[in-house]
Short mmCIF file of N, CA, C and O in Angstrom, two decimals:
data_model
loop_
_atom_site.label_atom_id
_atom_site.label_comp_id
_atom_site.label_asym_id
_atom_site.label_seq_id
_atom_site.Cartn_x
_atom_site.Cartn_y
_atom_site.Cartn_z
N UNK A 1 0.84 -1.18 0.00
CA UNK A 1 0.00 0.00 0.00
C UNK A 1 0.89 1.24 0.00
O UNK A 1 1.88 1.31 0.72
N UNK A 2 0.48 2.21 -0.82
CA UNK A 2 1.12 3.53 -0.83
C UNK A 2 0.04 4.55 -0.49
O UNK A 2 -1.08 4.46 -0.99
N UNK A 3 0.39 5.50 0.35
CA UNK A 3 -0.55 6.52 0.80
C UNK A 3 -0.03 7.89 0.39
O UNK A 3 1.18 8.15 0.46
N UNK A 4 -0.93 8.74 -0.05
CA UNK A 4 -0.58 10.11 -0.37
C UNK A 4 -1.66 11.04 0.16
O UNK A 4 -2.78 10.60 0.43
N UNK A 5 -1.32 12.30 0.31
CA UNK A 5 -2.29 13.28 0.76
C UNK A 5 -2.22 14.51 -0.14
O UNK A 5 -1.18 14.83 -0.69
N UNK A 6 -3.36 15.14 -0.30
CA UNK A 6 -3.44 16.40 -1.03
C UNK A 6 -3.77 17.48 0.00
O UNK A 6 -4.94 17.65 0.37
N UNK A 7 -2.74 18.16 0.46
CA UNK A 7 -2.90 19.12 1.55
C UNK A 7 -3.91 20.21 1.22
O UNK A 7 -4.63 20.68 2.09
N UNK A 8 -4.00 20.61 -0.05
CA UNK A 8 -4.92 21.69 -0.41
C UNK A 8 -6.39 21.26 -0.32
O UNK A 8 -7.27 22.10 -0.26
N UNK A 9 -6.65 19.96 -0.27
CA UNK A 9 -8.03 19.47 -0.12
C UNK A 9 -8.40 19.23 1.34
O UNK A 9 -9.57 19.04 1.67
N UNK A 10 -7.43 19.23 2.22
CA UNK A 10 -7.66 18.93 3.64
C UNK A 10 -8.41 20.08 4.31
O UNK A 10 -8.05 21.25 4.18
N UNK A 11 -9.46 19.72 5.06
CA UNK A 11 -10.22 20.72 5.80
C UNK A 11 -9.90 20.68 7.30
O UNK A 11 -10.51 21.41 8.08
N UNK A 12 -8.98 19.81 7.70
CA UNK A 12 -8.53 19.79 9.09
C UNK A 12 -9.47 19.14 10.08
O UNK A 12 -9.42 19.44 11.28
N UNK A 13 -10.31 18.22 9.63
CA UNK A 13 -11.27 17.59 10.54
C UNK A 13 -10.59 16.65 11.54
O UNK A 13 -11.12 16.40 12.61
N UNK A 14 -9.45 16.09 11.17
CA UNK A 14 -8.69 15.24 12.09
C UNK A 14 -9.15 13.80 12.19
O UNK A 14 -8.65 13.04 13.02
N UNK A 15 -10.12 13.39 11.38
CA UNK A 15 -10.60 12.01 11.43
C UNK A 15 -9.48 11.01 11.13
O UNK A 15 -9.41 9.95 11.75
N UNK A 16 -8.59 11.37 10.21
CA UNK A 16 -7.49 10.47 9.86
C UNK A 16 -6.56 10.25 11.05
O UNK A 16 -6.10 9.13 11.28
N UNK A 17 -6.31 11.30 11.80
CA UNK A 17 -5.43 11.20 12.97
C UNK A 17 -6.06 10.33 14.04
O UNK A 17 -5.38 9.54 14.70
N UNK A 18 -7.37 10.45 14.21
CA UNK A 18 -8.06 9.62 15.20
C UNK A 18 -8.04 8.15 14.82
O UNK A 18 -7.90 7.28 15.68
N UNK A 19 -8.17 7.86 13.53
CA UNK A 19 -8.23 6.47 13.07
C UNK A 19 -6.85 5.83 12.87
O UNK A 19 -6.69 4.63 13.09
N UNK A 20 -5.88 6.61 12.44
CA UNK A 20 -4.55 6.06 12.13
C UNK A 20 -3.45 7.04 12.55
O UNK A 20 -2.76 7.62 11.72
N UNK A 21 -3.26 7.22 13.87
CA UNK A 21 -2.26 8.19 14.34
C UNK A 21 -0.82 7.82 14.01
O UNK A 21 0.06 8.67 14.06
N UNK A 22 -0.59 6.57 13.66
CA UNK A 22 0.75 6.15 13.26
C UNK A 22 1.08 6.59 11.85
O UNK A 22 2.24 6.63 11.45
N UNK A 23 0.05 6.93 11.08
CA UNK A 23 0.22 7.27 9.66
C UNK A 23 -0.02 8.75 9.40
O UNK A 23 0.62 9.34 8.54
N UNK A 24 -0.93 9.37 10.15
CA UNK A 24 -1.30 10.77 9.91
C UNK A 24 -1.14 11.61 11.16
O UNK A 24 -1.32 11.14 12.28
N UNK A 25 -0.82 12.88 10.94
CA UNK A 25 -0.80 13.88 12.01
C UNK A 25 -1.37 15.16 11.42
O UNK A 25 -1.74 15.19 10.25
N UNK A 26 -1.42 16.21 12.23
CA UNK A 26 -1.91 17.50 11.76
C UNK A 26 -0.93 18.58 12.15
O UNK A 26 -0.33 18.52 13.23
N UNK A 27 -0.78 19.58 11.26
CA UNK A 27 0.05 20.74 11.59
C UNK A 27 -0.66 21.54 12.68
O UNK A 27 -1.88 21.69 12.66
N UNK A 28 0.12 22.01 13.62
CA UNK A 28 -0.46 22.74 14.74
C UNK A 28 -1.04 24.09 14.33
O UNK A 28 -2.03 24.53 14.90
N UNK A 29 -0.45 24.73 13.34
CA UNK A 29 -0.89 26.08 12.99
C UNK A 29 -2.23 26.13 12.26
O UNK A 29 -3.00 27.06 12.46
N UNK A 30 -2.52 25.12 11.43
CA UNK A 30 -3.77 25.18 10.67
C UNK A 30 -4.55 23.86 10.60
O UNK A 30 -5.60 23.80 9.99
N UNK A 31 -4.04 22.81 11.22
CA UNK A 31 -4.75 21.53 11.25
C UNK A 31 -4.65 20.70 10.00
O UNK A 31 -5.27 19.64 9.90
N UNK A 32 -3.86 21.14 9.02
CA UNK A 32 -3.72 20.40 7.78
C UNK A 32 -3.01 19.07 8.02
O UNK A 32 -2.10 18.97 8.83
N UNK A 33 -3.45 18.06 7.29
CA UNK A 33 -2.90 16.72 7.43
C UNK A 33 -1.39 16.68 7.13
O UNK A 33 -0.90 17.39 6.26
N UNK A 34 -0.69 15.85 7.89
CA UNK A 34 0.73 15.57 7.68
C UNK A 34 0.85 14.06 7.55
O UNK A 34 0.39 13.31 8.42
N UNK A 35 1.45 13.60 6.47
CA UNK A 35 1.64 12.17 6.25
C UNK A 35 2.92 11.72 6.95
O UNK A 35 4.01 12.22 6.66
N UNK A 36 2.79 10.79 7.88
CA UNK A 36 3.93 10.28 8.63
C UNK A 36 4.54 9.03 8.01
O UNK A 36 5.72 8.76 8.20
N UNK A 37 3.73 8.25 7.32
CA UNK A 37 4.21 6.97 6.76
C UNK A 37 3.50 6.69 5.44
O UNK A 37 2.32 6.33 5.43
N UNK A 38 4.20 6.87 4.34
CA UNK A 38 3.62 6.66 3.01
C UNK A 38 3.49 5.20 2.64
O UNK A 38 2.80 4.86 1.68
N UNK A 39 4.13 4.33 3.39
CA UNK A 39 4.06 2.89 3.14
C UNK A 39 3.85 2.17 4.47
O UNK A 39 4.75 1.50 4.99
N UNK A 40 2.67 2.31 5.05
CA UNK A 40 2.42 1.74 6.38
C UNK A 40 2.43 0.21 6.37
O UNK A 40 2.16 -0.41 5.33
N UNK A 41 2.71 -0.39 7.51
CA UNK A 41 2.69 -1.85 7.60
C UNK A 41 1.27 -2.39 7.40
O UNK A 41 0.28 -1.68 7.61
N UNK A 42 1.20 -3.63 7.02
CA UNK A 42 -0.09 -4.26 6.69
C UNK A 42 -1.09 -4.17 7.84
O UNK A 42 -2.30 -4.04 7.62
N UNK A 43 -0.62 -4.21 9.05
CA UNK A 43 -1.52 -4.15 10.21
C UNK A 43 -2.31 -2.85 10.26
O UNK A 43 -3.37 -2.79 10.90
N UNK A 44 -1.85 -1.81 9.58
CA UNK A 44 -2.52 -0.51 9.59
C UNK A 44 -3.34 -0.25 8.34
O UNK A 44 -4.02 0.78 8.25
N UNK A 45 -3.32 -1.14 7.38
CA UNK A 45 -4.01 -0.91 6.11
C UNK A 45 -5.51 -0.64 6.28
O UNK A 45 -6.06 0.25 5.63
N UNK A 46 -6.16 -1.39 7.13
CA UNK A 46 -7.59 -1.18 7.36
C UNK A 46 -7.88 0.21 7.91
O UNK A 46 -8.82 0.88 7.48
N UNK A 47 -7.05 0.66 8.86
CA UNK A 47 -7.23 1.99 9.44
C UNK A 47 -7.00 3.09 8.40
O UNK A 47 -7.70 4.10 8.39
N UNK A 48 -6.02 2.87 7.52
CA UNK A 48 -5.75 3.85 6.47
C UNK A 48 -6.91 3.91 5.48
O UNK A 48 -7.36 4.99 5.08
N UNK A 49 -7.44 2.75 5.10
CA UNK A 49 -8.60 2.73 4.20
C UNK A 49 -9.80 3.44 4.84
O UNK A 49 -10.51 4.20 4.17
N UNK A 50 -10.01 3.19 6.12
CA UNK A 50 -11.11 3.84 6.83
C UNK A 50 -10.89 5.36 6.87
O UNK A 50 -11.84 6.13 6.68
N UNK A 51 -9.66 5.78 7.09
CA UNK A 51 -9.34 7.21 7.10
C UNK A 51 -9.67 7.86 5.78
O UNK A 51 -10.26 8.95 5.73
N UNK A 52 -9.29 7.21 4.70
CA UNK A 52 -9.59 7.75 3.36
C UNK A 52 -11.09 7.80 3.12
O UNK A 52 -11.60 8.77 2.55
N UNK A 53 -11.80 6.81 3.59
CA UNK A 53 -13.24 6.74 3.36
C UNK A 53 -14.01 7.83 4.10
O UNK A 53 -15.01 8.33 3.59
N UNK A 54 -13.56 8.21 5.28
CA UNK A 54 -14.29 9.21 6.07
C UNK A 54 -13.76 10.63 5.90
O UNK A 54 -14.34 11.57 6.44
N UNK A 55 -12.69 10.80 5.16
CA UNK A 55 -12.11 12.13 4.98
C UNK A 55 -13.10 13.04 4.24
O UNK A 55 -13.42 12.79 3.07
N UNK A 56 -13.58 14.11 4.89
CA UNK A 56 -14.58 14.96 4.25
C UNK A 56 -14.06 15.73 3.05
O UNK A 56 -14.83 16.11 2.17
N UNK A 57 -12.75 15.94 2.98
CA UNK A 57 -12.17 16.66 1.85
C UNK A 57 -11.63 15.75 0.77
O UNK A 57 -11.10 16.22 -0.23
N UNK A 58 -11.74 14.43 0.97
CA UNK A 58 -11.17 13.45 0.03
C UNK A 58 -9.70 13.76 -0.25
O UNK A 58 -9.24 13.71 -1.38
N UNK A 59 -8.98 14.06 0.83
CA UNK A 59 -7.58 14.46 0.71
C UNK A 59 -6.59 13.30 0.78
O UNK A 59 -5.39 13.49 0.56
N UNK A 60 -7.07 12.09 1.04
CA UNK A 60 -6.19 10.94 1.22
C UNK A 60 -6.32 10.01 0.02
O UNK A 60 -7.42 9.60 -0.35
N UNK A 61 -5.18 9.68 -0.59
CA UNK A 61 -5.12 8.73 -1.70
C UNK A 61 -4.53 7.43 -1.21
O UNK A 61 -3.50 7.44 -0.51
N UNK A 62 -5.14 6.33 -1.57
CA UNK A 62 -4.63 5.01 -1.20
C UNK A 62 -4.44 4.22 -2.49
O UNK A 62 -5.36 4.07 -3.27
N UNK A 63 -3.23 3.74 -2.70
CA UNK A 63 -2.93 2.88 -3.85
C UNK A 63 -2.56 1.50 -3.32
O UNK A 63 -1.62 1.37 -2.55
N UNK A 64 -3.32 0.52 -3.71
CA UNK A 64 -3.04 -0.84 -3.28
C UNK A 64 -1.91 -1.41 -4.14
O UNK A 64 -1.85 -1.17 -5.34
N UNK A 65 -1.02 -2.16 -3.52
CA UNK A 65 0.14 -2.72 -4.25
C UNK A 65 -0.26 -3.97 -5.01
O UNK A 65 -1.20 -4.63 -4.73
#
């Protein structure tokens, strides 16, 4: 799995951080998503998929290997 984010689409809701804190964080100044791990371990794949699914700005891209 490869993960990407489009910062300009992020609205700062933080759902991704709540679901997958090992993969996503937020900038303190504006809440924009920060990608911590573009190739997360398999154990986190479900959380990453869930994060992408609930992202209100559709800012998370998931590419399955």
